Coordinates of C-alpha atoms and ligand atoms in Angstrom, one line a residue:
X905 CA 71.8 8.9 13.6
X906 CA 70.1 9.6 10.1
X907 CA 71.6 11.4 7.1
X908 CA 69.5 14.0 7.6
X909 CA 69.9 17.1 9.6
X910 CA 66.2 16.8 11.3
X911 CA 63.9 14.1 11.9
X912 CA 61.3 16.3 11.7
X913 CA 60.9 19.6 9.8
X914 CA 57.8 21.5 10.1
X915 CA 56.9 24.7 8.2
X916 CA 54.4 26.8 9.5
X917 CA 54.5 27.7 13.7
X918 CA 50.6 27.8 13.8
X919 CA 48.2 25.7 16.6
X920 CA 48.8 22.6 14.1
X921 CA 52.6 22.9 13.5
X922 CA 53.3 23.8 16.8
X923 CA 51.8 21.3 18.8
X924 CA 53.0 18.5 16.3
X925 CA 56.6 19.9 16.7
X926 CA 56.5 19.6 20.6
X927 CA 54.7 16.8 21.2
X928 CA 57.5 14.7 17.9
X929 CA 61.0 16.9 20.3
X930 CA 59.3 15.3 23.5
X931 CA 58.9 12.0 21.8
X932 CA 63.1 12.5 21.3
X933 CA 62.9 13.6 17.3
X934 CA 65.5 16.6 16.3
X935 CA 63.1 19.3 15.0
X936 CA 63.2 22.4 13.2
X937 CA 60.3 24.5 12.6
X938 CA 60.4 27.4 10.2
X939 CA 57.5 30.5 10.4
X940 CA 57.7 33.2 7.9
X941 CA 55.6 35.7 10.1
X942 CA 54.7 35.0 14.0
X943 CA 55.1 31.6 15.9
X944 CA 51.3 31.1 17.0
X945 CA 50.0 31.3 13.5
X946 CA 46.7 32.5 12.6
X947 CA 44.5 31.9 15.6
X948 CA 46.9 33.7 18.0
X949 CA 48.2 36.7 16.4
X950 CA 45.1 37.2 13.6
X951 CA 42.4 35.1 14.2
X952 CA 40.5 33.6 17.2
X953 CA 42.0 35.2 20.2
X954 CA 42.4 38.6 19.0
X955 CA 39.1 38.1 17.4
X956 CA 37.2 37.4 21.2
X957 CA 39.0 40.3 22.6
X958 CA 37.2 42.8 20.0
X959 CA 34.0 40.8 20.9
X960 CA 34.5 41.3 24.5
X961 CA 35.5 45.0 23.7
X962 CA 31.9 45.6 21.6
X963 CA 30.2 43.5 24.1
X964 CA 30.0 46.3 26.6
X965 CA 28.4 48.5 23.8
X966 CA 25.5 46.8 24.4
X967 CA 26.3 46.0 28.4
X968 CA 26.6 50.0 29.2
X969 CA 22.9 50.6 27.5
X970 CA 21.7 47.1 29.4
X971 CA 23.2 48.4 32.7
X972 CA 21.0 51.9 33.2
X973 CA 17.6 48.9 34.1
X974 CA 19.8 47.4 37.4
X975 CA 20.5 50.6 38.5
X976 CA 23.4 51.7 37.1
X977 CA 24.5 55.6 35.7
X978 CA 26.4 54.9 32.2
X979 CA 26.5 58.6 30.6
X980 CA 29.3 59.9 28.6
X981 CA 31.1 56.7 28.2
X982 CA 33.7 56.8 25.7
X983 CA 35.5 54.4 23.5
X984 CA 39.5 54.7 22.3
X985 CA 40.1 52.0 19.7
X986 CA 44.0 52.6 20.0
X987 CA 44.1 51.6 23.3
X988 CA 41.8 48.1 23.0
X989 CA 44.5 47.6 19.9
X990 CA 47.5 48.5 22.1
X991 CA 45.8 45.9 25.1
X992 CA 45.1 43.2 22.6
X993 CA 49.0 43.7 20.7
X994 CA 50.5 43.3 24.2
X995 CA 48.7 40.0 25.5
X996 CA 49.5 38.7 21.5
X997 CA 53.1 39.7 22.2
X998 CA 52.9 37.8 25.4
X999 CA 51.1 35.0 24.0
X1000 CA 53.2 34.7 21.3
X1001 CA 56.4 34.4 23.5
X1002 CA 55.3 31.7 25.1
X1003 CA 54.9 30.1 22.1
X1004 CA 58.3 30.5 21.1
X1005 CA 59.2 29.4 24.8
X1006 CA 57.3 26.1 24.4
X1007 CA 58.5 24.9 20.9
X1008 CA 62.5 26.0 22.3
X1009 CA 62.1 23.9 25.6
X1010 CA 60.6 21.0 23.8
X1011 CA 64.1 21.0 22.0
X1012 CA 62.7 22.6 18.6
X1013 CA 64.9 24.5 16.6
X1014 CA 62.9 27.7 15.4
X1015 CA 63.9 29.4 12.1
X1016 CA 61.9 32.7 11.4
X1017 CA 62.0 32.7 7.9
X1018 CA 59.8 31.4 5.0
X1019 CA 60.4 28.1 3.9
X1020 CA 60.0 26.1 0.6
X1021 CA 60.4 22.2 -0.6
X1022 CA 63.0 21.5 -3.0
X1023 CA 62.3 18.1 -2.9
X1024 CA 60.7 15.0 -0.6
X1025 CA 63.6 15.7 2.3
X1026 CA 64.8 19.2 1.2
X1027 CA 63.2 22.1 2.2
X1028 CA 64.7 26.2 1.3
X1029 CA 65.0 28.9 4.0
X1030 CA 65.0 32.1 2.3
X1031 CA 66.1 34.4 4.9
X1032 CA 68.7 32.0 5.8
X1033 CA 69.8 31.5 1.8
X1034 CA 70.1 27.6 2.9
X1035 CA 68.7 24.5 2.5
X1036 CA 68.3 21.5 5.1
X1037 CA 67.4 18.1 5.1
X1038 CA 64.6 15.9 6.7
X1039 CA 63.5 13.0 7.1
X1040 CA 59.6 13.6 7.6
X1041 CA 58.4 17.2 6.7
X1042 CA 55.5 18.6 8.2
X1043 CA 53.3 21.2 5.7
X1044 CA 51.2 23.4 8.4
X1045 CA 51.7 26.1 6.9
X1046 CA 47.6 27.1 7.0
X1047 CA 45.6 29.8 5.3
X1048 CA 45.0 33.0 4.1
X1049 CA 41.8 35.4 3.1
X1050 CA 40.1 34.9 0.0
X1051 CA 39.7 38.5 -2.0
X1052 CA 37.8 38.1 -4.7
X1053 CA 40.3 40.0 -7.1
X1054 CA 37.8 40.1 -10.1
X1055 CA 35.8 42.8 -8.6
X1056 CA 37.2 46.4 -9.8
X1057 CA 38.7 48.1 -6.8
X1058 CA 39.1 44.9 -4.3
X1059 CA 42.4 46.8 -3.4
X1060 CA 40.7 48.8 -1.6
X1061 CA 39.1 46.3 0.6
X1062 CA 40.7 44.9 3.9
X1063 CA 40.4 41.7 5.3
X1064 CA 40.5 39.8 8.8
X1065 CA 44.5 40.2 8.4
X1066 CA 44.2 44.2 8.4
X1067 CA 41.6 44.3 10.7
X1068 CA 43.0 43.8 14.2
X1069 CA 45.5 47.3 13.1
X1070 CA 43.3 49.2 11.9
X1071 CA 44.3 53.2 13.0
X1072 CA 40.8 54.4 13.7
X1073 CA 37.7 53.1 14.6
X1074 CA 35.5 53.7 11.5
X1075 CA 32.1 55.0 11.4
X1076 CA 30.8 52.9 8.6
X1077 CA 31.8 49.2 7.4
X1078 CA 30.8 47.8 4.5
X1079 CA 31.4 43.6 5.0
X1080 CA 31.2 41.3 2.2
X1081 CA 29.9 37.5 3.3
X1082 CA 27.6 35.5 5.5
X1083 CA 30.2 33.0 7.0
X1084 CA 32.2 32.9 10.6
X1085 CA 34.2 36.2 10.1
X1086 CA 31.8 38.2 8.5
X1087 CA 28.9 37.8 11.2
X1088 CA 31.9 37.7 13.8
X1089 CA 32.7 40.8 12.6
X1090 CA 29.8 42.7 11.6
X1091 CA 28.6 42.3 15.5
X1092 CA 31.8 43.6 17.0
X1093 CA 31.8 46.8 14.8
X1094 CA 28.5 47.2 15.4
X1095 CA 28.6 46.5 19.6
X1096 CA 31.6 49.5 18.9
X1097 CA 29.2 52.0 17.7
X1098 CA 29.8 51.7 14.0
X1099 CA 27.1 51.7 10.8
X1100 CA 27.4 48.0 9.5
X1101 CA 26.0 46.7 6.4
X1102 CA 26.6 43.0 5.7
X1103 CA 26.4 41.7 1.9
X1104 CA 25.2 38.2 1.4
X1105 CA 25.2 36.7 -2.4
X1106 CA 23.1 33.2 -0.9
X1107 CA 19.4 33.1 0.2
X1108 CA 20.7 33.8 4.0
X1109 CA 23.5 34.1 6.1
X1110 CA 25.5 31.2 7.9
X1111 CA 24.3 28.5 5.5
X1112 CA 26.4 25.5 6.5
X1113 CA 24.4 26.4 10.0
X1114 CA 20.8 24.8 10.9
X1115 CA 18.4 27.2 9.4
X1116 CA 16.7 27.9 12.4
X1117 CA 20.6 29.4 13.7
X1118 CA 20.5 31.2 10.4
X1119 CA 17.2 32.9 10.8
X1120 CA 17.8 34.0 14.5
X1121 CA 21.2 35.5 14.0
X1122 CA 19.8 37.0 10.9
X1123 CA 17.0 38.3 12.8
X1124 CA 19.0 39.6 16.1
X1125 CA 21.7 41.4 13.8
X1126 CA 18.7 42.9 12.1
X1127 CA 17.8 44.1 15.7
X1128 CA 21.1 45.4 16.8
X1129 CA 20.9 47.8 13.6
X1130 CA 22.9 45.9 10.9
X1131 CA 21.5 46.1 7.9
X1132 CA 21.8 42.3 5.9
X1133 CA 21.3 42.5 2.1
X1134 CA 21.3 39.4 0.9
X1135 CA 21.0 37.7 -2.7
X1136 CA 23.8 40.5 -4.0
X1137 CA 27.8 41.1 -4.3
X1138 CA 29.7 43.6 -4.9
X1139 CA 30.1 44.4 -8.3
X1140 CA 33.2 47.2 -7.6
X1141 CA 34.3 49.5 -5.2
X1142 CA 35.2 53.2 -6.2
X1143 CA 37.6 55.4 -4.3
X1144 CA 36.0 58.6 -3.2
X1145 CA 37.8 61.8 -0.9
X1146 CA 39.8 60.5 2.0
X1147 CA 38.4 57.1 4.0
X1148 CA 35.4 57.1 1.8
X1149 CA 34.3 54.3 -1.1
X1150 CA 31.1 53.6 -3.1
X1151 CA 30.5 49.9 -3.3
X1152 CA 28.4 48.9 -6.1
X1153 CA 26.1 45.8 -5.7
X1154 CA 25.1 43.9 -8.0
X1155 CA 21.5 44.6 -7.1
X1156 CA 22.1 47.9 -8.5
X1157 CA 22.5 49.5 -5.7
X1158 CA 25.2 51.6 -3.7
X1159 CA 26.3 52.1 -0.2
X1160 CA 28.9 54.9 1.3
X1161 CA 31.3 53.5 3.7
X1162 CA 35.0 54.2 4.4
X1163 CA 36.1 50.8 5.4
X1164 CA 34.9 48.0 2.9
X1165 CA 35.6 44.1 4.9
X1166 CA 36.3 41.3 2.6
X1167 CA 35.3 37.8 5.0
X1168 CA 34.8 35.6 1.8
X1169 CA 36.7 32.8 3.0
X1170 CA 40.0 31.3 3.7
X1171 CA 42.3 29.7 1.0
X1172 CA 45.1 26.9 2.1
X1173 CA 48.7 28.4 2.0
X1174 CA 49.9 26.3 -0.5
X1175 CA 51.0 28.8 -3.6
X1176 CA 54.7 29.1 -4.0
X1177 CA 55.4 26.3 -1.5
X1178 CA 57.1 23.8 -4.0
X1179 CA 54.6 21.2 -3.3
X1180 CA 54.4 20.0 -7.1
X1181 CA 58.4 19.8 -6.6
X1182 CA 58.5 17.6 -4.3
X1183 CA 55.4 15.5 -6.1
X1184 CA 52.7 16.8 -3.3
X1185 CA 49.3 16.1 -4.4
X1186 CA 47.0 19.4 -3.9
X1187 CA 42.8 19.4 -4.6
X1188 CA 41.3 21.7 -6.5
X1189 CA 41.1 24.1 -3.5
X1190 CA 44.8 24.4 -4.0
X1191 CA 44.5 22.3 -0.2
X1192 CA 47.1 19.1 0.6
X1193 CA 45.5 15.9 -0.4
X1194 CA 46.0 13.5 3.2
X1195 CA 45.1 10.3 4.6
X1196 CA 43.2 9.6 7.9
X1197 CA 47.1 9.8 9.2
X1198 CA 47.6 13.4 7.6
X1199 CA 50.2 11.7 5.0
X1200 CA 50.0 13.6 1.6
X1201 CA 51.3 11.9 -1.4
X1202 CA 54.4 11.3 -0.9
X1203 CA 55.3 9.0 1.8
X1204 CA 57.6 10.7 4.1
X1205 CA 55.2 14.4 3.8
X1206 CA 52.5 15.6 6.1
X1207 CA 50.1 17.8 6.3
X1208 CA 47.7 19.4 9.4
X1209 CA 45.4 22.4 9.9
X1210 CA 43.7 24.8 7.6
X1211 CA 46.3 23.7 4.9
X1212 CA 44.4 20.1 4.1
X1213 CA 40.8 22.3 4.3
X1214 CA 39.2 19.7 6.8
X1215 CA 37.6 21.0 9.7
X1216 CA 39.3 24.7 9.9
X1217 CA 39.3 24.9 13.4
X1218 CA 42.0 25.6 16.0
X1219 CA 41.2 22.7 18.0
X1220 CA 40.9 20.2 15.1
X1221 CA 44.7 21.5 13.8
X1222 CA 46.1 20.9 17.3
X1223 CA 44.3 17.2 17.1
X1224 CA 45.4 16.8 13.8
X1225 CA 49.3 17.7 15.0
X1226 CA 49.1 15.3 18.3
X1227 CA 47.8 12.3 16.3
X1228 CA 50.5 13.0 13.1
X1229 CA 53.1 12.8 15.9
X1230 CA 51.4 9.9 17.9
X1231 CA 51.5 8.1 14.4
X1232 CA 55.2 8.9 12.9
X1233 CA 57.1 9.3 16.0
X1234 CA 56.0 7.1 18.9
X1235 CA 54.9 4.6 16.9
X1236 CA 50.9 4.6 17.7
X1237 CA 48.7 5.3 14.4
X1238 CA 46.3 7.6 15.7
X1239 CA 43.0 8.8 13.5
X1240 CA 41.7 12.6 13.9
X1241 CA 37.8 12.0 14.7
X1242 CA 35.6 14.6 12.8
X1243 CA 32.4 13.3 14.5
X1244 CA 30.8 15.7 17.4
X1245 CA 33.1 18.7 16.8
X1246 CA 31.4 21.4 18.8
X1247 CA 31.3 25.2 16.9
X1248 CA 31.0 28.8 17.9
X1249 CA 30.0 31.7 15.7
X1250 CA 30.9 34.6 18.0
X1251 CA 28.0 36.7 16.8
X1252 CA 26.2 38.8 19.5
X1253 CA 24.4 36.6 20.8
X1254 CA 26.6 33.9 20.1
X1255 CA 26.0 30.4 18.3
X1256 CA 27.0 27.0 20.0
X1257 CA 26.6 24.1 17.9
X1258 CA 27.1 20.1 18.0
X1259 CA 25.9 17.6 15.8
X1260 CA 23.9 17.2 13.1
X1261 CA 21.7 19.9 12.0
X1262 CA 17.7 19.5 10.9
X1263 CA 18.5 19.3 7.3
X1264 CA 21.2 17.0 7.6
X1265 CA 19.5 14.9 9.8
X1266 CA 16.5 14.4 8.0
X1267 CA 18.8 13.3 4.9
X1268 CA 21.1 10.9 7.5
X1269 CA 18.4 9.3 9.7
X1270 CA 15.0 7.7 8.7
X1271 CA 13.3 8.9 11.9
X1272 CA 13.7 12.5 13.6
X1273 CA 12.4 14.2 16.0
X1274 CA 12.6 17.7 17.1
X1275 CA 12.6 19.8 19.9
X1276 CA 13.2 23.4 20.4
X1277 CA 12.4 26.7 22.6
X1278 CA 12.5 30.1 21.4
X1279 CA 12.5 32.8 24.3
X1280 CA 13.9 36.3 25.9
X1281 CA 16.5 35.6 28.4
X1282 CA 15.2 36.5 32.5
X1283 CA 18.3 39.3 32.2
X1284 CA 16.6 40.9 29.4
X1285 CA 13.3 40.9 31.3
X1286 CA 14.4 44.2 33.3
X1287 CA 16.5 45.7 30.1
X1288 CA 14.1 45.8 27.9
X1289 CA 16.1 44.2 25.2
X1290 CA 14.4 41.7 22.8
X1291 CA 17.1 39.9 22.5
X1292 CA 15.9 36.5 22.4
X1293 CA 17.1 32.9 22.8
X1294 CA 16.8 29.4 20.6
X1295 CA 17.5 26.1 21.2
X1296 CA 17.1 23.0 19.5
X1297 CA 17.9 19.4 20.1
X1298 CA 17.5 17.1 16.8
X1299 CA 17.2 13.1 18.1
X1300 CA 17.1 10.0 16.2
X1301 CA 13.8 8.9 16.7
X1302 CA 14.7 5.4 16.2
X1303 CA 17.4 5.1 19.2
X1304 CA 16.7 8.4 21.0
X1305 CA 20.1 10.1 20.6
X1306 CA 20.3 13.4 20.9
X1307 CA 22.0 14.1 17.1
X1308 CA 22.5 17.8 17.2
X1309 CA 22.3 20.6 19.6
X1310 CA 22.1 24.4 18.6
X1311 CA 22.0 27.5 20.8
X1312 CA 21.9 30.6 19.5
X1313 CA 22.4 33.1 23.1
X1314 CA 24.3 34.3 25.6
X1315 CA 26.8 32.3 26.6
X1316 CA 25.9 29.7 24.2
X1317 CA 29.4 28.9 23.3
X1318 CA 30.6 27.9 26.8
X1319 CA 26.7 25.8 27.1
X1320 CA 27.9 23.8 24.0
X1321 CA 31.4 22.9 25.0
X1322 CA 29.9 20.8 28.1
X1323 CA 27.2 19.6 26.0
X1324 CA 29.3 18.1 23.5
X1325 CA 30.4 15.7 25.8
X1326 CA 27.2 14.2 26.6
X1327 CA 26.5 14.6 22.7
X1328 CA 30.0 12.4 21.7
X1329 CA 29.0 10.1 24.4
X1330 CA 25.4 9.5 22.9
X1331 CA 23.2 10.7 25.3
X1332 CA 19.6 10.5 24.5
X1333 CA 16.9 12.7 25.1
X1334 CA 15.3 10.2 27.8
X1335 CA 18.2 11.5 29.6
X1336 CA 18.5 14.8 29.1
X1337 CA 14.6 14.9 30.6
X1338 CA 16.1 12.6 33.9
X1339 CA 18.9 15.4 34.2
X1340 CA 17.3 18.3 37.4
X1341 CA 17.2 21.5 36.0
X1342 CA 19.8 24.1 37.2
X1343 CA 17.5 27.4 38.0
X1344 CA 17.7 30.1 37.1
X1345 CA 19.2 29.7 34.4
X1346 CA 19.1 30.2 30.5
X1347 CA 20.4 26.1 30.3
X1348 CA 18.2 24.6 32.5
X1349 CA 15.4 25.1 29.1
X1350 CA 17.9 22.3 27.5
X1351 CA 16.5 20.2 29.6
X1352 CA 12.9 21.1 29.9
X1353 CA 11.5 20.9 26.3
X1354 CA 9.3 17.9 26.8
X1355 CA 7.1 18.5 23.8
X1356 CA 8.0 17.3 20.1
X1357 CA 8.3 20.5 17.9
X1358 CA 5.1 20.4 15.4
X1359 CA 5.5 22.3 12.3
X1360 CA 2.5 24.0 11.3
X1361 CA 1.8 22.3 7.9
Ligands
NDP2455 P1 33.3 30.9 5.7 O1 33.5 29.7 4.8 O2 32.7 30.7 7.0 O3 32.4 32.0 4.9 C1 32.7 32.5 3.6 C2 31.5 33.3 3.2 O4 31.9 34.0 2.0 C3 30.3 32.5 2.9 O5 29.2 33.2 3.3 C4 30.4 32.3 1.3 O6 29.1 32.2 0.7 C5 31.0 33.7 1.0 N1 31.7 33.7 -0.3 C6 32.6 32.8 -0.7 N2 33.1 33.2 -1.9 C7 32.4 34.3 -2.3 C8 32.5 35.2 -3.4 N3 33.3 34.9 -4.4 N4 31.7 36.3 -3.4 C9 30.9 36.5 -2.4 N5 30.8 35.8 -1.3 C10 31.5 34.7 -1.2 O7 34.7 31.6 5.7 P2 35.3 32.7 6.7 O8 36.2 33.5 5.9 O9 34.2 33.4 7.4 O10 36.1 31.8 7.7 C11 37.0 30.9 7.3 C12 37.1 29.7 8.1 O11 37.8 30.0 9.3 C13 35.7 29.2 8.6 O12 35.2 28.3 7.7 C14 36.1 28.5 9.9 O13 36.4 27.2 9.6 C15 37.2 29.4 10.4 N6 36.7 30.3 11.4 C16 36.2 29.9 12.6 C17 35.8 30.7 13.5 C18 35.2 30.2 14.8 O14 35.4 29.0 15.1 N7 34.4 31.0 15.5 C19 35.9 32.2 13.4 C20 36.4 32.6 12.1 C21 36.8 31.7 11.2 P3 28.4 30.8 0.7 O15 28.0 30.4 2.0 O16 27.3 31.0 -0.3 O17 29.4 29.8 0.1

């Protein structure tokens, strides 16, 4: 028995925290995990799975339209946004017991209440006015939106957090950004009928993406009705009657909107925490400085998920929690590994991504070659849509390996998932060309672009 009243005490019940807690209580360590909101954390009660039930809600704003060219009679459909809300708060309810479930039959003690370090072992529940003792600590306590507070009238913006509750349905949306959640959700308003207008202060949207993902999202968005002005912020936002605002760009421009979407990025959670009190090093970021092992600083605190601003992603934090508990509490050092990481901007149509992409290539590997495929899906031969298709494979040219994959089409998430295997396994393009295609199918061209891509110089 140690002095302390946990072995392991986690703050934050998000993907990261949660899955570290369980797998350290199954391992035999006493736990306690402390959440100041809802167990589940971001990605389930405000981020990713909320996030695709919206996108499966605006996908049928397209499907009904696509639907009259096989036959179908789709007049006079309606949509009620309090209902999709009510659907989405009870499957996060659900979801969100199980959760709870989960961490208390591991054996984790769950505290809902926000928690603070006092020092190395000692960490402060407010709603509990207490303090208890640990021997490791676990910070997973994630992020937050980034509003960019020195534009007059940001108040009066909402972010990813307000989103999901919005009361109505508005008829006009104003988003400011070109990463994840602002093309995520630009498309869903959009696929629900609303006015979108997406502002971009770079050269074009998605710019960690390869180019060639930028350009066709750019373009399809462009196609669906959403108007993309790039090169330009927002300067302030002005309150008019009722809903309404005037955002001022910094093009000198206006626009009219009554709901004004703030998807600037995502800041770690580490304000107020009592990190510097307990000697935790943070970057400039305001993120927890870790080893490969997700140790901070100081020796006996760790840190997983969006809070250490390495690969923000669900998965990744879940990774990141197994292998922290692998390391500290069944003795087996386990590494995250950042290579291959497959990604999905749920844009409509959606982006699958693995690997390197052109630009980084060219900068990694002496040698590459490229091949890609731009073309309208066989469903969209009979709707009429021009909704169109890329893919691109980027290979070393000196071993053959496929480097990077990127989709930007239906389904292209799901394609990518199973493609990243063959990716991490380093697969070459010789046998991607020796793999039968499946027909017909939008895939089987993954496997059919013989010819090396030519640019015309
Ligand atoms: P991103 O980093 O993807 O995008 C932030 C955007 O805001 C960029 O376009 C950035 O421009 C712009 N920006 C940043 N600061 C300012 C500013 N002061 N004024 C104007 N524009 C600004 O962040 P998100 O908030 O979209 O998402 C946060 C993270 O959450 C993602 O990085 C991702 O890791 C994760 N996520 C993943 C999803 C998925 O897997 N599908 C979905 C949603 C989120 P610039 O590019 O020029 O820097």
């Amino acid at each position: 028995m140690t002095k302390f009243d946990y072995d392991l005490f986690t703050i934050g019940a998000g993907s990261g925290g949660v899955r570290a807690s369980r797998l350290a209580a199954t391992f035999g360590a006493r736990v306690g995990v402390a959440e100041e909101y809802r167990v589940g954390g971001t990605c389930v009660v405000r981020g990713c799975i909320p996030k695709k039930f919206l996108v499966y809600a605006s996908e049928y704003g397209h499907g009904f339209n696509e639907a009259k060219a096989y036959g179908w009679t789709a007049d006079n459909v309606s949509f009620d946004w309090t209902r999709l809300i009510e659907n989405k708060d009870n499957e996060i309810d659900r979801l969100n017991g199980i959760y709870i479930r989960n961490l208390k039959n591991a054996g984790a003690e769950i505290f809902q209440s926000r928690a603070t370090l006092k020092d190395a072992h000692t960490v402060h529940l407010e709603a509990e006015g207490r303090d208890v003792t640990a021997e490791t600590i676990l910070i997973a306590a994630g992020g937050a939106p980034f509003v960019d507070q020195s534009v007059p009238g940001h108040e009066l913006g909402v972010t990813s957090n307000e989103a999901f509750h919005l009361d109505n349905l508005p008829s006009h949306v104003v988003v400011a950004g070109g990463g994840y959640i602002a093309v995520e959700f630009a498309c869903i308003f959009r696929g629900l009928g609303c006015e979108v207008c997406l502002v971009y202060r770079g050269e074009d949207i998605l710019r960690h993406f390869d180019t060639d993902i930028s350009v066709q999202v750019h373009t399809e968005m462009k196609r669906q009705g959403i108007r993309v002005i790039t090169q330009s912020t927002f300067e302030k936002i002005e309150k008019r009657d009722g809903e309404a605002k005037r955002v001022h760009l910094t093009n000198g421009t206006h626009i009219d909107t009554d709901l004004v979407f703030w998807a600037v990025g995502r800041t770690p959670s580490t304000n107020g925490l009592g990190l510097e009190t307990a000697g935790v090093k943070v970057d400039k970021q305001g993120a927890v400085v870790v080893d490969d092992y997700s140790k901070s600083s100081v020796d006996n605190i760790y840190a997983v998920g969006d809070i250490t601003n390495r690969e923000n992603l669900t998965p990744v934090a879940i990774r990141e929690g197994a292998a922290f508990a692998q390391t500290v509490f069944n003795n087996n050092p386990t590494k995250m590994d950042y290579t291959f990481i497959p990604k999905a901007v749920f844009s409509q149509p959606p982006v699958g991504t693995v690997g390197y992409a052109e630009h980084e290539a060219r900068k990694k590997f002496s040698n590459i070659d490229i091949y890609k495929t731009n073309f309208r899906a066989m469903k969209h031969t009979l709707t009429g849509s021009e909704e169109r298709v890329l893919m691109k494979l980027v290979v070393d040219g000196d071993t053959d390996r496929v480097v990077g994959c990127h989709i930007v089409g239906a389904e292209a998430a799901e394609m990518i998932q199973c493609i990243a295997i063959a990716v991490k396994a380093g697969v070459t393009k010789a046998q991607f060309d020796e793999t039968v295609a499946l027909h017909p199918t939008i895939a089987e061209e993954l496997v059919t672009m013989h010819e090396k891509f030519k640019p015309n110089i």
